[in-house]
Amino acid sequence: MAAEAGKKEEMAKVKITSKSHVKPSKIIGRKECQLVTFDLPYLAFYYNQKLLFYKAGEFEEKVEKLKDGLRVVLEEFYQLGGKLGKDEEGVFRVDYDDDMDGVEVLEAIAEGISVDELAADEGTSSLKDLIPYNGVLNLEGLHRPLLSVQLTKLKDGLAMGCAFNHAILDGTSTWHFLSSWAQICSGSNSISVPPFLERTKARNTRVKLDLSLPPNPVASSNGDAKQGPQLKEKLFRFSASAIDKIKSKVNSNPPSDCSKPFSTFQSLAVHIWQHVSQARKLKPEDYTVFTVFADCRKRVDPPMPDSYFGNLIQAIFTVTAAGFLLANPPGFGASVIQKAIESHNAMAIDERNKEWEAAPKIFQFKDAGVNCVAVGSSPRFKVYDVDFGWGKPEGVRSGSNNRFDGMVYLYQGKSGGRSIDVEITLEAEALEKLEKDNEFLMEF
């Protein structure tokens, strides 16, 4: 026990050694870009944290290479070097000017931590100090950088912790930026797909918001707050064969009104939803909400390119009684999810936007719904292709921000193919039950 405590203490020893700022390598000039209805609800979320770690030597050399590549990629993604601002009517926007600080880059050392230890850690406690801006609200981008990167020297590698302001970009844009940065560092003179920066092409309603920071923003609820039941996180790894079995099982007994097979996402989603509901010991009459943050680039009219830079996601909600969800074959829950996703077309998106614009509501975690399972990120993001010139990452994880009871992040599995990593945050008692559920784990 003492040895374990000592190990944890050693792993927590992350020391920041320097802080600098990186700006685009060319003059950009003054730029202003209005935030749109798809962006604004996330102002009261927290910075979106991602951690990638690599086996690599020559830390100082790698840091300089990363900074040089960052200067180049920011020529296109210059909004990440800006700040949040407001125009004279109180409409939020991204401001960029050449005299702004740019992207914050922290250098740190944690030579007691090895890459293999990070890769084996299924919780998040040892990851927290490797990623900046824990508990920092997106609204603080009014006076903080919109991107902070922490580069930490490990025992045998490098950890890259990134905190992106979620009010200005979603997961698709995040991974577009990271893969473009990697492209430059790997020797390209330019990025293959520049970002599409005209977010008002997706929506151009000007919404005035009167928002101010809470007195102590870092102490406000962030899913790891001290009030309420203790939450725990765990990474579950599903192999390609486990995913195939889940999909086959869900599709083996579809409801009679189901017109097409369930996708991998819908199959895995209902698998998680059912087993989390069991682990929570929900009564048959308890309602449970399933939420997915869906990419709307191809759903809006006119469709937007994949390279659209910003938030172009909406939360799709569906609800049922736990009794229906658990008493029926998984095809029932998958059908509920499938219908909700398929009905979220351009008209539904437009209606949601109009409703929000008439009475703006800033998202908070409690709005996710009762007994909620909420899915963010996507196994379609090619996170293991982010190679800066010294190999693919050994692991990709989310930080501790934006976690609440029922939050799920999906990632491409390290083993490739159809494997998927599932990060789940639940109340401690429910998570412990899930960890022992062999049907959930697909271990028979």
XYZ file of C-alpha atoms in Angstrom:
444
model
C 0.000 0.000 0.000
C 2.803 2.393 0.948
C 4.680 1.480 -2.228
C 1.545 2.210 -4.269
C 1.088 5.586 -2.547
C 4.748 6.375 -3.160
C 4.391 5.485 -6.826
C 1.333 7.744 -7.166
C 3.213 10.575 -5.470
C 6.147 10.084 -7.842
C 3.835 10.078 -10.857
C 2.332 13.354 -9.646
C 5.724 15.094 -9.785
C 5.339 17.224 -12.874
C 7.410 20.391 -12.797
C 6.796 23.280 -15.198
C 10.196 24.574 -16.336
C 9.290 27.350 -18.784
C 6.454 29.219 -20.472
C 6.569 30.910 -23.858
C 4.202 31.949 -26.629
C 4.145 31.009 -30.305
C 2.671 33.193 -33.032
C 2.166 32.654 -36.767
C 5.418 33.010 -38.706
C 3.964 35.675 -40.980
C 1.986 38.883 -40.548
C -1.756 38.135 -40.536
C -3.191 41.554 -39.610
C -6.370 42.255 -37.676
C -9.075 39.575 -38.056
C -12.499 39.332 -36.449
C -14.741 36.274 -36.741
C -18.220 36.223 -35.255
C -19.107 33.169 -33.157
C -22.350 31.579 -34.359
C -25.263 29.722 -32.787
C -23.378 26.405 -32.980
C -20.496 27.877 -30.907
C -22.194 29.939 -28.243
C -23.750 27.231 -26.021
C -20.247 26.001 -25.132
C -19.037 29.241 -23.526
C -19.736 27.784 -20.066
C -18.092 24.436 -20.855
C -14.434 23.987 -19.972
C -11.390 23.968 -22.218
C -11.344 20.710 -24.185
C -8.277 18.729 -23.091
C -6.436 16.123 -25.131
C -3.290 14.205 -24.211
C -1.045 12.397 -26.683
C 2.125 10.650 -25.554
C 5.028 9.367 -27.603
C 8.178 7.291 -27.177
C 10.912 9.702 -28.201
C 14.332 10.937 -27.127
C 16.030 14.317 -27.656
C 13.271 16.234 -25.861
C 14.662 19.755 -26.413
C 15.115 19.095 -30.131
C 11.516 17.827 -30.396
C 10.199 20.905 -28.574
C 11.919 23.249 -31.037
C 10.591 21.229 -33.966
C 7.061 21.406 -32.546
C 7.315 25.164 -32.002
C 8.641 25.703 -35.529
C 5.783 23.629 -36.964
C 3.274 25.479 -34.805
C 4.424 28.843 -36.200
C 3.735 27.563 -39.725
C 0.377 25.874 -39.049
C -0.888 28.970 -37.215
C -0.633 30.896 -40.488
C -3.824 29.039 -41.476
C -5.261 28.302 -38.016
C -4.502 31.808 -36.701
C -7.767 31.955 -34.716
C -6.156 29.617 -32.162
C -3.574 32.366 -31.562
C -6.267 34.939 -30.774
C -8.664 35.731 -27.936
C -12.395 35.828 -27.418
C -13.880 39.284 -27.838
C -17.206 41.072 -28.182
C -18.345 43.638 -30.710
C -20.118 46.871 -29.786
C -23.471 45.049 -29.692
C -22.244 42.373 -27.282
C -21.942 39.598 -29.883
C -19.074 37.195 -29.136
C -16.334 36.708 -31.696
C -12.742 35.507 -32.113
C -10.300 38.401 -32.379
C -6.828 38.007 -33.819
C -4.126 40.645 -34.091
C -0.405 40.326 -34.663
C 0.382 41.958 -31.304
C -1.514 39.282 -29.335
C 0.471 36.704 -27.375
C -0.461 33.720 -29.542
C -0.527 30.108 -28.346
C 0.832 29.391 -24.870
C 3.522 26.692 -24.759
C 4.571 25.247 -21.407
C 7.588 23.002 -21.011
C 7.670 20.551 -18.123
C 9.603 17.616 -16.771
C 8.281 14.407 -15.192
C 11.096 11.904 -15.472
C 9.451 9.631 -12.908
C 6.713 8.803 -15.411
C 7.239 6.362 -18.275
C 5.195 6.113 -21.461
C 4.178 2.543 -20.590
C 2.839 3.675 -17.193
C 0.668 6.280 -18.909
C -0.510 3.768 -21.503
C -1.461 1.281 -18.757
C -3.304 3.831 -16.590
C -7.040 3.330 -17.040
C -7.989 6.251 -14.786
C -7.089 9.921 -15.213
C -5.366 10.829 -11.942
C -1.831 10.602 -13.330
C -2.805 12.461 -16.505
C -4.146 15.618 -14.878
C -0.821 17.403 -14.319
C 0.256 16.728 -17.918
C -2.520 18.895 -19.413
C -2.966 22.634 -18.799
C -6.119 24.578 -17.881
C -7.788 22.139 -15.506
C -11.117 23.670 -14.456
C -10.782 26.678 -16.771
C -14.012 27.872 -18.426
C -14.073 28.698 -22.137
C -15.395 32.150 -21.233
C -11.962 32.865 -19.747
C -10.709 32.997 -23.345
C -11.585 36.705 -23.114
C -8.229 37.109 -21.333
C -6.412 33.781 -21.801
C -4.934 32.110 -24.905
C -7.428 29.977 -26.846
C -4.887 27.147 -27.021
C -2.391 26.099 -24.387
C 0.067 23.259 -25.051
C 2.144 21.550 -22.358
C 5.143 19.529 -23.561
C 6.396 17.258 -20.793
C 9.641 15.310 -20.799
C 8.929 11.785 -19.582
C 11.357 9.061 -18.531
C 11.412 7.689 -22.084
C 9.279 10.007 -24.159
C 7.192 13.110 -24.569
C 3.652 13.969 -23.477
C 1.707 16.622 -25.361
C -1.187 18.008 -23.339
C -3.443 20.427 -25.236
C -6.249 22.616 -23.917
C -8.463 24.021 -26.695
C -11.147 26.632 -26.107
C -14.315 24.631 -26.873
C -16.299 27.793 -27.703
C -14.305 28.178 -30.931
C -13.873 24.578 -32.170
C -15.245 21.041 -31.892
C -13.566 17.625 -32.103
C -13.456 17.521 -35.901
C -11.634 20.876 -36.011
C -9.370 19.878 -33.106
C -8.076 16.782 -34.910
C -7.866 18.649 -38.235
C -5.557 21.137 -36.515
C -3.439 18.480 -34.778
C -3.022 16.396 -37.947
C -2.099 19.547 -39.929
C 0.509 20.509 -37.305
C 1.923 16.962 -37.495
C 2.025 17.206 -41.295
C 4.222 20.313 -41.143
C 6.531 18.785 -38.513
C 6.883 15.673 -40.688
C 8.331 17.718 -43.535
C 5.450 19.162 -45.564
C 5.809 22.773 -46.652
C 2.077 23.360 -46.399
C -0.982 21.610 -45.019
C -3.062 19.492 -47.380
C -6.481 20.822 -46.288
C -6.672 24.446 -45.079
C -9.411 25.266 -42.537
C -12.662 26.774 -43.834
C -12.929 29.863 -41.617
C -16.238 31.382 -42.742
C -18.415 30.129 -39.918
C -21.239 32.568 -40.726
C -21.850 30.477 -43.863
C -23.323 27.837 -41.523
C -25.422 30.321 -39.508
C -25.461 34.085 -39.480
C -27.891 35.055 -36.731
C -26.324 37.603 -34.404
C -27.026 36.620 -30.795
C -26.173 39.022 -28.005
C -25.199 37.282 -24.769
C -24.719 38.976 -21.421
C -22.294 36.574 -19.773
C -19.775 37.070 -17.023
C -17.438 34.696 -15.222
C -18.464 33.261 -11.843
C -16.557 34.824 -8.899
C -14.323 31.759 -8.631
C -14.576 29.912 -11.957
C -12.071 27.170 -11.090
C -14.142 26.184 -8.043
C -17.347 25.861 -10.051
C -18.659 22.402 -10.875
C -16.505 20.527 -13.345
C -17.378 16.900 -12.804
C -14.517 16.524 -10.333
C -15.959 18.922 -7.766
C -16.086 17.838 -4.147
C -19.873 18.139 -3.722
C -22.135 15.171 -4.384
C -21.170 11.542 -4.972
C -17.592 10.767 -5.932
C -17.030 10.285 -9.660
C -14.487 7.933 -11.206
C -13.206 7.499 -14.742
C -12.077 4.366 -16.496
C -10.805 3.468 -19.941
C -12.314 0.292 -21.405
C -10.640 -1.170 -24.504
C -12.807 -3.097 -26.956
C -10.991 -5.199 -29.552
C -12.214 -5.421 -33.150
C -13.627 -8.885 -32.440
C -15.503 -7.615 -29.351
C -16.970 -4.760 -31.428
C -18.019 -7.247 -34.133
C -19.739 -9.447 -31.508
C -21.596 -6.458 -30.028
C -22.737 -5.329 -33.484
C -23.824 -8.846 -34.460
C -25.794 -9.300 -31.218
C -27.600 -5.952 -31.562
C -28.495 -6.671 -35.189
C -29.650 -10.240 -34.513
C -33.042 -9.227 -33.124
C -34.126 -5.838 -34.510
C -37.596 -4.383 -33.841
C -40.153 -5.009 -36.604
C -40.255 -1.312 -37.566
C -36.487 -1.157 -38.124
C -35.677 -0.497 -41.779
C -31.884 -0.806 -41.850
C -29.029 -2.434 -39.924
C -27.585 -0.706 -36.877
C -24.187 0.936 -37.331
C -21.136 0.179 -35.203
C -21.751 3.408 -33.279
C -25.435 2.631 -32.614
C -24.554 -0.917 -31.518
C -21.784 0.152 -29.139
C -23.926 3.057 -27.860
C -26.805 0.820 -26.778
C -24.334 -1.683 -25.288
C -22.947 1.107 -23.077
C -26.406 2.580 -22.333
C -27.892 -0.750 -21.189
C -24.947 -1.798 -19.037
C -24.494 1.634 -17.430
C -28.228 1.638 -16.594
C -27.818 -1.792 -14.963
C -24.736 -0.635 -13.039
C -26.714 2.362 -11.748
C -29.444 -0.026 -10.492
C -32.166 2.028 -12.164
C -35.771 1.112 -11.353
C -38.015 0.131 -14.315
C -39.916 3.428 -14.043
C -36.746 5.596 -13.957
C -36.156 7.599 -17.102
C -32.746 7.509 -18.747
C -31.473 9.903 -21.408
C -29.017 9.085 -24.181
C -27.224 12.062 -25.733
C -24.793 12.179 -28.640
C -22.918 15.278 -29.766
C -23.348 14.823 -33.518
C -21.334 16.403 -36.314
C -23.720 18.501 -38.434
C -21.351 19.475 -41.269
C -23.148 17.240 -43.755
C -26.575 17.659 -42.121
C -26.949 21.420 -42.542
C -28.316 22.986 -45.720
C -26.185 23.856 -47.588
C -23.692 21.252 -46.306
C -20.383 22.539 -44.958
C -16.956 21.072 -45.811
C -15.245 18.694 -43.365
C -12.625 21.433 -43.003
C -15.193 23.868 -41.504
C -13.352 25.359 -38.507
C -15.543 25.895 -35.460
C -18.294 24.051 -33.658
C -20.718 22.403 -36.032
C -22.167 19.916 -33.566
C -25.502 19.624 -31.801
C -26.582 17.457 -28.903
C -29.178 14.899 -29.985
C -31.262 13.663 -27.045
C -33.485 10.614 -26.714
C -35.177 9.204 -23.614
C -36.851 5.988 -22.505
C -37.757 4.214 -19.275
C -35.028 1.963 -17.890
C -37.538 -0.912 -17.796
C -38.095 -0.729 -21.563
C -34.377 -0.355 -22.248
C -33.381 -3.357 -20.121
C -36.308 -5.733 -20.652
C -36.079 -5.575 -24.448
C -33.298 -6.929 -26.685
C -30.556 -4.343 -27.407
C -32.128 -3.721 -30.825
C -34.878 -1.743 -29.044
C -32.457 0.822 -27.574
C -30.416 0.878 -30.790
C -33.595 1.671 -32.714
C -34.415 4.557 -30.339
C -30.902 5.961 -30.918
C -31.013 5.360 -34.694
C -34.348 7.178 -35.066
C -33.149 10.162 -33.029
C -29.969 10.483 -35.111
C -31.682 10.031 -38.480
C -34.439 12.532 -37.704
C -31.844 15.204 -36.881
C -31.845 16.645 -40.406
C -31.368 20.219 -41.696
C -34.917 21.166 -40.692
C -34.484 19.840 -37.131
C -31.143 21.644 -36.811
C -32.696 24.894 -38.033
C -35.605 24.555 -35.585
C -33.209 23.915 -32.691
C -31.158 26.973 -33.655
C -34.225 29.233 -33.904
C -35.466 28.002 -30.537
C -32.074 28.666 -28.962
C -31.694 32.107 -30.573
C -35.123 33.149 -29.247
C -34.128 32.173 -25.693
C -30.357 31.528 -25.452
C -29.398 28.929 -22.875
C -25.791 28.259 -22.001
C -25.158 24.537 -21.519
C -24.257 23.181 -18.129
C -23.601 19.557 -17.338
C -26.824 19.158 -15.386
C -28.681 19.910 -18.624
C -27.490 16.614 -20.114
C -30.565 14.862 -18.705
C -31.618 12.439 -15.969
C -29.570 9.216 -15.617
C -27.724 10.352 -18.700
C -25.255 8.612 -20.978
C -23.680 11.321 -23.180
C -21.227 10.444 -25.952
C -18.593 12.818 -27.279
C -15.576 12.426 -29.554
C -15.615 9.738 -32.260
C -13.697 6.585 -33.220
C -13.675 8.034 -36.761
C -11.064 10.609 -35.716
C -7.682 9.279 -36.871
C -5.993 10.089 -33.586
C -3.200 7.532 -34.009
C -2.191 9.091 -37.330
C -0.960 12.240 -35.531
C 2.731 11.594 -36.192
C 5.050 14.583 -35.800
C 7.980 12.726 -37.295
C 8.903 10.353 -34.478
C 6.166 7.752 -34.743
C 2.525 7.346 -33.840
C 1.311 8.120 -30.323
C 1.439 5.331 -27.747
C -1.803 6.630 -26.282
C -4.493 9.295 -26.720
C -6.694 10.385 -23.816
C -9.079 13.100 -22.668
C -8.246 15.275 -19.674
C -10.332 15.783 -16.526
C -12.350 18.738 -17.875
C -15.923 18.323 -19.159
C -16.546 15.109 -17.275
C -19.772 14.424 -15.421
C -21.787 11.367 -14.371
C -22.447 9.472 -17.607
C -19.973 11.258 -19.914
C -18.406 8.910 -22.467
C -15.547 9.641 -24.901
C -14.934 7.270 -27.814
C -11.548 6.926 -29.523
C -10.060 4.817 -32.246
C -8.320 1.874 -30.547
C -4.531 1.753 -30.548
C -4.585 -1.687 -32.174
C -6.305 -0.157 -35.204
C -8.972 -1.697 -37.377
C -12.382 -1.615 -35.748
C -11.098 -1.523 -32.144
C -12.505 1.276 -29.973
C -11.418 2.772 -26.641
C -14.256 3.897 -24.367
C -13.618 6.411 -21.556
C -16.497 6.470 -19.061
C -17.132 8.708 -16.032
C -19.632 7.416 -13.458
C -20.370 7.519 -9.761
C -17.771 5.299 -8.098
C -20.214 2.550 -7.036
C -21.715 2.229 -10.535
C -18.286 2.193 -12.182
C -17.113 -0.594 -9.877
C -20.153 -2.646 -10.926
C -19.423 -1.971 -14.603
C -15.801 -3.109 -14.156
C -17.069 -6.513 -12.939
C -19.734 -6.909 -15.648
C -18.320 -9.578 -17.952
C -21.123 -9.130 -20.487
C -20.225 -5.455 -20.788
C -16.503 -6.247 -21.023
C -17.255 -9.011 -23.588
C -15.265 -11.471 -21.464
C -17.033 -14.810 -21.253
